[in-house]
């Protein structure tokens, strides 16, 4: 009896503590890892919002020293990872805590890798390249969308190549994720929209991915449902704690889905864009989403019907052409309601950039699990439609 190994599915996730106030258990978890000196990774915006100071004092009260590193830009760069790792080493740290959005969390993952290998972060591009276990990692997300806190991805920018590369490994799944909706109260409406649509893209791409399976599907569909119902109201009222919690939950479920099912062409193309023009990742995803859905639709019609149903579209009696039209209209409408309707041309992308962007998109590991195979020409056409 032969078993097809490709049908097997594994599911990795950190230990998750979800709910208002969960960040306050940070010292407890650090203590469980035997922390004496924590490297606290964040960025200037999160520090200004007061969260870094709070985490620092929680650690201090528990008798744990900390060194703060906030030298992280919006797309974390190779040299920022290396600087952070040097600080980790020179301060003799033993545990990493990161509080912030995707960038500080990805940077912290990179720092952990370099800290135990002593080599450039560039050497770890790709899948399963990590041999030494990184130090214990505790992540506290301040945005509801990137899901770096539950994923086996770290995305780092290489300014020399103007390229964002992916590190994919079980080793970068954090040990603990403290998912605290209270921390997202300092997000403005624009960041809420960007990261919320990022989470929607994670969920849709994970659901139609060739790596999807029953363990990821339930998370993906529930995330789509929650975002479809709650993101627009949250963007118009970012102070509502119930709506914040719903989107934070959606982001977590989308993250558990995509970390295990992997993603697709939206992310491959968006990583390429973000590396080339240093744009916000969620915005790149948003601008490409419906164009990639249109491209992928014929290869996953039944899956997209279920996505449409999760977006509260009643598909009974509709043919596939109608379903596709209704789904795309709903995506475009949601984006318009949350204020993300720019096009690539408005962000400075020109026709002559497209071959370059397409070449890098095809090198991104996310393209491999896209439901429809993509040639260079295919990717170029989708970029052109989004211009």
GROMACS .gro file of C-alpha atoms in nm:
model
  387
    1UNK     CA    1   0.000   0.000   0.000
    2UNK     CA    2   0.169   0.321  -0.112
    3UNK     CA    3   0.123   0.645   0.078
    4UNK     CA    4   0.157   0.978  -0.097
    5UNK     CA    5   0.386   1.175   0.133
    6UNK     CA    6   0.283   1.507  -0.028
    7UNK     CA    7  -0.063   1.464   0.125
    8UNK     CA    8   0.078   1.488   0.478
    9UNK     CA    9   0.026   1.814   0.665
   10UNK     CA   10   0.208   1.941   0.971
   11UNK     CA   11   0.094   2.233   1.182
   12UNK     CA   12   0.330   2.447   1.387
   13UNK     CA   13   0.238   2.726   1.625
   14UNK     CA   14   0.387   2.900   1.928
   15UNK     CA   15   0.242   2.885   2.276
   16UNK     CA   16  -0.028   3.152   2.248
   17UNK     CA   17  -0.179   3.363   2.524
   18UNK     CA   18  -0.471   3.556   2.375
   19UNK     CA   19  -0.666   3.835   2.539
   20UNK     CA   20  -0.667   4.180   2.693
   21UNK     CA   21  -0.375   4.222   2.933
   22UNK     CA   22  -0.182   3.915   2.813
   23UNK     CA   23   0.130   4.132   2.755
   24UNK     CA   24   0.159   4.168   3.134
   25UNK     CA   25   0.267   3.804   3.167
   26UNK     CA   26   0.589   3.880   2.974
   27UNK     CA   27   0.819   3.866   3.280
   28UNK     CA   28   0.666   3.538   3.390
   29UNK     CA   29   0.747   3.376   3.054
   30UNK     CA   30   1.095   3.532   3.039
   31UNK     CA   31   1.158   3.396   3.388
   32UNK     CA   32   1.045   3.047   3.275
   33UNK     CA   33   1.318   3.060   3.012
   34UNK     CA   34   1.574   3.147   3.281
   35UNK     CA   35   1.618   3.501   3.151
   36UNK     CA   36   1.873   3.717   3.327
   37UNK     CA   37   1.919   3.974   3.052
   38UNK     CA   38   1.657   4.036   2.781
   39UNK     CA   39   1.715   4.207   2.447
   40UNK     CA   40   1.395   4.407   2.395
   41UNK     CA   41   1.342   4.472   2.024
   42UNK     CA   42   1.098   4.738   1.901
   43UNK     CA   43   1.081   5.050   1.686
   44UNK     CA   44   1.062   5.425   1.756
   45UNK     CA   45   0.684   5.447   1.698
   46UNK     CA   46   0.605   5.172   1.948
   47UNK     CA   47   0.849   5.328   2.196
   48UNK     CA   48   0.675   5.666   2.154
   49UNK     CA   49   0.339   5.499   2.220
   50UNK     CA   50   0.475   5.392   2.560
   51UNK     CA   51   0.466   5.013   2.515
   52UNK     CA   52   0.844   4.961   2.530
   53UNK     CA   53   0.867   5.143   2.863
   54UNK     CA   54   0.586   4.932   3.004
   55UNK     CA   55   0.746   4.601   2.905
   56UNK     CA   56   1.084   4.721   3.031
   57UNK     CA   57   0.942   4.807   3.375
   58UNK     CA   58   0.753   4.475   3.395
   59UNK     CA   59   1.087   4.297   3.338
   60UNK     CA   60   1.274   4.521   3.583
   61UNK     CA   61   1.013   4.459   3.855
   62UNK     CA   62   1.072   4.086   3.810
   63UNK     CA   63   1.447   4.136   3.852
   64UNK     CA   64   1.529   4.085   3.483
   65UNK     CA   65   1.772   4.325   3.315
   66UNK     CA   66   1.693   4.450   2.966
   67UNK     CA   67   1.871   4.622   2.682
   68UNK     CA   68   1.647   4.805   2.436
   69UNK     CA   69   1.705   4.799   2.060
   70UNK     CA   70   1.470   5.019   1.854
   71UNK     CA   71   1.683   5.063   1.542
   72UNK     CA   72   1.431   4.892   1.314
   73UNK     CA   73   1.280   5.054   1.004
   74UNK     CA   74   0.945   4.972   0.843
   75UNK     CA   75   1.098   4.699   0.626
   76UNK     CA   76   1.372   4.555   0.851
   77UNK     CA   77   1.712   4.566   0.683
   78UNK     CA   78   2.010   4.332   0.688
   79UNK     CA   79   2.233   4.575   0.878
   80UNK     CA   80   1.964   4.639   1.140
   81UNK     CA   81   1.951   4.267   1.215
   82UNK     CA   82   2.331   4.256   1.239
   83UNK     CA   83   2.345   4.561   1.469
   84UNK     CA   84   2.080   4.406   1.694
   85UNK     CA   85   2.266   4.075   1.708
   86UNK     CA   86   2.588   4.255   1.803
   87UNK     CA   87   2.403   4.431   2.086
   88UNK     CA   88   2.257   4.097   2.199
   89UNK     CA   89   2.610   3.953   2.212
   90UNK     CA   90   2.783   4.250   2.376
   91UNK     CA   91   2.510   4.282   2.642
   92UNK     CA   92   2.529   3.907   2.711
   93UNK     CA   93   2.156   3.862   2.660
   94UNK     CA   94   1.988   3.524   2.689
   95UNK     CA   95   1.626   3.584   2.580
   96UNK     CA   96   1.470   3.805   2.309
   97UNK     CA   97   1.139   3.987   2.359
   98UNK     CA   98   0.996   4.190   2.071
   99UNK     CA   99   0.702   4.427   2.086
  100UNK     CA  100   0.584   4.587   1.764
  101UNK     CA  101   0.441   4.517   1.422
  102UNK     CA  102   0.582   4.280   1.162
  103UNK     CA  103   0.911   4.468   1.126
  104UNK     CA  104   1.043   4.450   1.485
  105UNK     CA  105   0.914   4.093   1.513
  106UNK     CA  106   1.090   3.984   1.192
  107UNK     CA  107   1.402   4.172   1.296
  108UNK     CA  108   1.397   3.993   1.634
  109UNK     CA  109   1.374   3.657   1.456
  110UNK     CA  110   1.675   3.754   1.246
  111UNK     CA  111   1.870   3.867   1.553
  112UNK     CA  112   1.803   3.530   1.718
  113UNK     CA  113   1.939   3.344   1.416
  114UNK     CA  114   2.256   3.553   1.394
  115UNK     CA  115   2.309   3.538   1.773
  116UNK     CA  116   2.349   3.161   1.769
  117UNK     CA  117   2.526   3.123   1.433
  118UNK     CA  118   2.755   3.426   1.423
  119UNK     CA  119   2.717   3.462   1.046
  120UNK     CA  120   2.543   3.715   0.822
  121UNK     CA  121   2.164   3.693   0.811
  122UNK     CA  122   2.196   3.681   0.430
  123UNK     CA  123   2.325   3.324   0.460
  124UNK     CA  124   1.990   3.201   0.594
  125UNK     CA  125   1.771   3.293   0.298
  126UNK     CA  126   1.535   3.013   0.198
  127UNK     CA  127   1.377   2.712   0.362
  128UNK     CA  128   1.516   2.521   0.664
  129UNK     CA  129   1.867   2.671   0.658
  130UNK     CA  130   1.895   2.710   1.037
  131UNK     CA  131   2.109   2.454   1.223
  132UNK     CA  132   2.149   2.601   1.575
  133UNK     CA  133   1.837   2.670   1.781
  134UNK     CA  134   1.792   3.047   1.831
  135UNK     CA  135   1.749   3.185   2.186
  136UNK     CA  136   1.400   3.184   2.343
  137UNK     CA  137   1.175   3.432   2.166
  138UNK     CA  138   0.867   3.605   2.309
  139UNK     CA  139   0.666   3.823   2.069
  140UNK     CA  140   0.400   4.083   2.150
  141UNK     CA  141   0.226   4.214   1.834
  142UNK     CA  142   0.112   4.579   1.835
  143UNK     CA  143  -0.069   4.557   1.500
  144UNK     CA  144  -0.349   4.323   1.396
  145UNK     CA  145  -0.232   4.181   1.068
  146UNK     CA  146   0.122   4.070   1.001
  147UNK     CA  147   0.102   3.760   1.225
  148UNK     CA  148   0.480   3.737   1.249
  149UNK     CA  149   0.413   3.636   1.608
  150UNK     CA  150   0.266   3.300   1.504
  151UNK     CA  151   0.446   3.228   1.176
  152UNK     CA  152   0.748   3.035   1.054
  153UNK     CA  153   0.845   3.327   0.829
  154UNK     CA  154   1.092   3.610   0.873
  155UNK     CA  155   1.106   3.864   0.589
  156UNK     CA  156   1.420   4.080   0.571
  157UNK     CA  157   1.508   4.358   0.324
  158UNK     CA  158   1.840   4.355   0.143
  159UNK     CA  159   1.890   4.716   0.025
  160UNK     CA  160   2.184   4.612  -0.195
  161UNK     CA  161   1.958   4.396  -0.411
  162UNK     CA  162   1.648   4.607  -0.340
  163UNK     CA  163   1.500   4.269  -0.252
  164UNK     CA  164   1.301   4.128   0.040
  165UNK     CA  165   1.409   3.774   0.113
  166UNK     CA  166   1.228   3.508   0.312
  167UNK     CA  167   1.358   3.285   0.586
  168UNK     CA  168   1.116   2.997   0.642
  169UNK     CA  169   1.182   2.759   0.927
  170UNK     CA  170   1.020   2.605   1.231
  171UNK     CA  171   1.313   2.763   1.419
  172UNK     CA  172   1.166   3.113   1.373
  173UNK     CA  173   0.826   3.023   1.517
  174UNK     CA  174   0.846   3.211   1.848
  175UNK     CA  175   0.827   3.019   2.174
  176UNK     CA  176   0.551   3.241   2.310
  177UNK     CA  177   0.312   3.485   2.147
  178UNK     CA  178   0.131   3.726   2.381
  179UNK     CA  179  -0.159   3.850   2.170
  180UNK     CA  180  -0.309   4.145   2.351
  181UNK     CA  181  -0.579   4.352   2.173
  182UNK     CA  182  -0.519   4.640   2.419
  183UNK     CA  183  -0.180   4.702   2.258
  184UNK     CA  184  -0.345   4.773   1.921
  185UNK     CA  185  -0.531   5.077   2.060
  186UNK     CA  186  -0.243   5.303   1.951
  187UNK     CA  187  -0.283   5.209   1.582
  188UNK     CA  188  -0.428   5.482   1.361
  189UNK     CA  189  -0.700   5.417   1.104
  190UNK     CA  190  -0.454   5.385   0.813
  191UNK     CA  191  -0.234   5.128   0.990
  192UNK     CA  192  -0.547   4.943   1.103
  193UNK     CA  193  -0.660   4.927   0.738
  194UNK     CA  194  -0.318   4.821   0.603
  195UNK     CA  195  -0.261   4.546   0.855
  196UNK     CA  196  -0.625   4.432   0.850
  197UNK     CA  197  -0.618   4.387   0.472
  198UNK     CA  198  -0.280   4.211   0.509
  199UNK     CA  199  -0.452   3.959   0.737
  200UNK     CA  200  -0.734   3.918   0.485
  201UNK     CA  201  -0.479   3.845   0.212
  202UNK     CA  202  -0.305   3.593   0.440
  203UNK     CA  203  -0.634   3.412   0.495
  204UNK     CA  204  -0.745   3.409   0.130
  205UNK     CA  205  -0.404   3.304  -0.001
  206UNK     CA  206  -0.371   3.031   0.262
  207UNK     CA  207  -0.717   2.895   0.180
  208UNK     CA  208  -0.649   2.863  -0.195
  209UNK     CA  209  -0.283   2.762  -0.150
  210UNK     CA  210  -0.168   2.422  -0.276
  211UNK     CA  211  -0.040   2.365   0.079
  212UNK     CA  212  -0.382   2.410   0.240
  213UNK     CA  213  -0.547   2.133   0.437
  214UNK     CA  214  -0.812   2.072   0.701
  215UNK     CA  215  -0.589   2.205   0.980
  216UNK     CA  216  -0.548   2.541   0.807
  217UNK     CA  217  -0.884   2.576   0.630
  218UNK     CA  218  -1.094   2.636   0.941
  219UNK     CA  219  -0.858   2.911   1.059
  220UNK     CA  220  -0.849   3.075   0.715
  221UNK     CA  221  -1.227   3.082   0.664
  222UNK     CA  222  -1.296   3.212   1.013
  223UNK     CA  223  -1.037   3.489   0.964
  224UNK     CA  224  -1.202   3.591   0.634
  225UNK     CA  225  -1.543   3.599   0.803
  226UNK     CA  226  -1.420   3.808   1.098
  227UNK     CA  227  -1.233   4.062   0.882
  228UNK     CA  228  -1.516   4.096   0.632
  229UNK     CA  229  -1.758   4.181   0.914
  230UNK     CA  230  -1.542   4.384   1.150
  231UNK     CA  231  -1.264   4.568   0.962
  232UNK     CA  232  -1.472   4.850   0.811
  233UNK     CA  233  -1.645   4.930   1.144
  234UNK     CA  234  -1.306   4.920   1.324
  235UNK     CA  235  -1.137   5.156   1.077
  236UNK     CA  236  -1.415   5.410   1.132
  237UNK     CA  237  -1.398   5.358   1.511
  238UNK     CA  238  -1.048   5.245   1.610
  239UNK     CA  239  -1.128   5.294   1.980
  240UNK     CA  240  -1.382   5.010   1.995
  241UNK     CA  241  -1.226   4.733   2.211
  242UNK     CA  242  -1.469   4.461   2.093
  243UNK     CA  243  -1.393   4.525   1.725
  244UNK     CA  244  -1.018   4.539   1.800
  245UNK     CA  245  -1.038   4.200   1.967
  246UNK     CA  246  -1.226   4.050   1.670
  247UNK     CA  247  -0.964   4.173   1.421
  248UNK     CA  248  -0.680   4.060   1.648
  249UNK     CA  249  -0.839   3.715   1.663
  250UNK     CA  250  -0.879   3.715   1.284
  251UNK     CA  251  -0.516   3.814   1.240
  252UNK     CA  252  -0.405   3.528   1.466
  253UNK     CA  253  -0.616   3.273   1.280
  254UNK     CA  254  -0.499   3.402   0.942
  255UNK     CA  255  -0.142   3.368   1.069
  256UNK     CA  256  -0.190   3.010   1.185
  257UNK     CA  257  -0.336   2.934   0.842
  258UNK     CA  258  -0.068   3.095   0.625
  259UNK     CA  259   0.226   2.990   0.839
  260UNK     CA  260   0.131   2.630   0.770
  261UNK     CA  261  -0.035   2.643   0.426
  262UNK     CA  262   0.208   2.911   0.296
  263UNK     CA  263   0.086   3.187   0.063
  264UNK     CA  264   0.068   3.272  -0.306
  265UNK     CA  265   0.132   3.523  -0.581
  266UNK     CA  266   0.000   3.828  -0.393
  267UNK     CA  267   0.276   3.788  -0.138
  268UNK     CA  268   0.545   3.697  -0.390
  269UNK     CA  269   0.464   4.009  -0.591
  270UNK     CA  270   0.422   4.224  -0.281
  271UNK     CA  271   0.757   4.121  -0.131
  272UNK     CA  272   0.916   4.217  -0.461
  273UNK     CA  273   0.740   4.558  -0.457
  274UNK     CA  274   0.821   4.624  -0.091
  275UNK     CA  275   1.188   4.547  -0.146
  276UNK     CA  276   1.205   4.764  -0.457
  277UNK     CA  277   1.024   5.077  -0.333
  278UNK     CA  278   1.032   5.031   0.048
  279UNK     CA  279   0.651   5.050   0.069
  280UNK     CA  280   0.427   4.924   0.354
  281UNK     CA  281   0.370   4.551   0.307
  282UNK     CA  282  -0.003   4.563   0.379
  283UNK     CA  283  -0.052   4.836   0.118
  284UNK     CA  284   0.137   4.636  -0.148
  285UNK     CA  285  -0.084   4.335  -0.076
  286UNK     CA  286  -0.400   4.543  -0.089
  287UNK     CA  287  -0.318   4.691  -0.430
  288UNK     CA  288  -0.252   4.349  -0.584
  289UNK     CA  289  -0.525   4.144  -0.420
  290UNK     CA  290  -0.817   4.149  -0.663
  291UNK     CA  291  -0.585   4.125  -0.965
  292UNK     CA  292  -0.430   3.804  -0.833
  293UNK     CA  293  -0.773   3.669  -0.734
  294UNK     CA  294  -0.886   3.721  -1.095
  295UNK     CA  295  -0.574   3.543  -1.223
  296UNK     CA  296  -0.606   3.251  -0.979
  297UNK     CA  297  -0.984   3.209  -0.997
  298UNK     CA  298  -1.002   2.949  -1.279
  299UNK     CA  299  -0.754   2.723  -1.095
  300UNK     CA  300  -0.948   2.716  -0.767
  301UNK     CA  301  -1.313   2.791  -0.846
  302UNK     CA  302  -1.460   2.583  -0.564
  303UNK     CA  303  -1.216   2.730  -0.311
  304UNK     CA  304  -1.298   3.086  -0.419
  305UNK     CA  305  -1.671   3.009  -0.392
  306UNK     CA  306  -1.611   2.924  -0.026
  307UNK     CA  307  -1.409   3.246   0.017
  308UNK     CA  308  -1.704   3.439  -0.130
  309UNK     CA  309  -1.941   3.265   0.113
  310UNK     CA  310  -1.711   3.356   0.404
  311UNK     CA  311  -1.740   3.716   0.283
  312UNK     CA  312  -2.119   3.688   0.327
  313UNK     CA  313  -2.195   3.655  -0.044
  314UNK     CA  314  -2.492   3.425  -0.106
  315UNK     CA  315  -2.365   3.215  -0.397
  316UNK     CA  316  -2.676   2.996  -0.441
  317UNK     CA  317  -2.782   2.986  -0.804
  318UNK     CA  318  -2.476   3.179  -0.920
  319UNK     CA  319  -2.248   3.057  -1.196
  320UNK     CA  320  -1.871   3.086  -1.151
  321UNK     CA  321  -1.853   3.404  -1.359
  322UNK     CA  322  -2.102   3.576  -1.126
  323UNK     CA  323  -1.924   3.449  -0.816
  324UNK     CA  324  -1.592   3.584  -0.941
  325UNK     CA  325  -1.749   3.922  -1.019
  326UNK     CA  326  -1.924   3.947  -0.680
  327UNK     CA  327  -1.609   3.841  -0.490
  328UNK     CA  328  -1.391   4.095  -0.671
  329UNK     CA  329  -1.650   4.369  -0.619
  330UNK     CA  330  -1.665   4.293  -0.246
  331UNK     CA  331  -1.284   4.305  -0.216
  332UNK     CA  332  -1.271   4.637  -0.405
  333UNK     CA  333  -1.556   4.777  -0.193
  334UNK     CA  334  -1.391   4.673   0.134
  335UNK     CA  335  -1.063   4.833   0.025
  336UNK     CA  336  -1.244   5.154  -0.072
  337UNK     CA  337  -1.429   5.171   0.260
  338UNK     CA  338  -1.102   5.143   0.454
  339UNK     CA  339  -0.921   5.391   0.228
  340UNK     CA  340  -0.677   5.166   0.038
  341UNK     CA  341  -0.763   5.231  -0.322
  342UNK     CA  342  -0.438   5.372  -0.461
  343UNK     CA  343  -0.286   5.209  -0.766
  344UNK     CA  344   0.076   5.111  -0.825
  345UNK     CA  345   0.138   5.403  -1.061
  346UNK     CA  346   0.050   5.649  -0.782
  347UNK     CA  347   0.323   5.493  -0.567
  348UNK     CA  348   0.587   5.549  -0.833
  349UNK     CA  349   0.585   5.215  -1.016
  350UNK     CA  350   0.636   5.250  -1.390
  351UNK     CA  351   0.591   5.006  -1.678
  352UNK     CA  352   0.969   4.978  -1.710
  353UNK     CA  353   0.997   4.850  -1.348
  354UNK     CA  354   0.769   4.554  -1.417
  355UNK     CA  355   1.024   4.310  -1.568
  356UNK     CA  356   1.254   4.369  -1.271
  357UNK     CA  357   0.971   4.326  -1.016
  358UNK     CA  358   0.844   4.014  -1.194
  359UNK     CA  359   1.185   3.850  -1.193
  360UNK     CA  360   1.213   3.887  -0.817
  361UNK     CA  361   0.850   3.780  -0.759
  362UNK     CA  362   0.921   3.450  -0.935
  363UNK     CA  363   1.215   3.387  -0.699
  364UNK     CA  364   0.995   3.426  -0.391
  365UNK     CA  365   0.906   3.095  -0.222
  366UNK     CA  366   0.541   3.205  -0.190
  367UNK     CA  367   0.493   3.166  -0.566
  368UNK     CA  368   0.544   2.789  -0.532
  369UNK     CA  369   0.216   2.732  -0.345
  370UNK     CA  370   0.007   2.963  -0.565
  371UNK     CA  371  -0.289   2.762  -0.702
  372UNK     CA  372  -0.218   2.862  -1.062
  373UNK     CA  373   0.130   2.817  -1.207
  374UNK     CA  374   0.283   3.153  -1.297
  375UNK     CA  375   0.526   3.234  -1.574
  376UNK     CA  376   0.722   3.559  -1.597
  377UNK     CA  377   0.467   3.686  -1.849
  378UNK     CA  378   0.173   3.602  -1.620
  379UNK     CA  379   0.322   3.797  -1.332
  380UNK     CA  380   0.402   4.092  -1.561
  381UNK     CA  381   0.040   4.105  -1.681
  382UNK     CA  382  -0.093   4.109  -1.322
  383UNK     CA  383   0.143   4.393  -1.226
  384UNK     CA  384   0.030   4.583  -1.537
  385UNK     CA  385  -0.334   4.544  -1.437
  386UNK     CA  386  -0.256   4.690  -1.094
  387UNK     CA  387  -0.066   4.992  -1.235
   0.00000   0.00000   0.00000
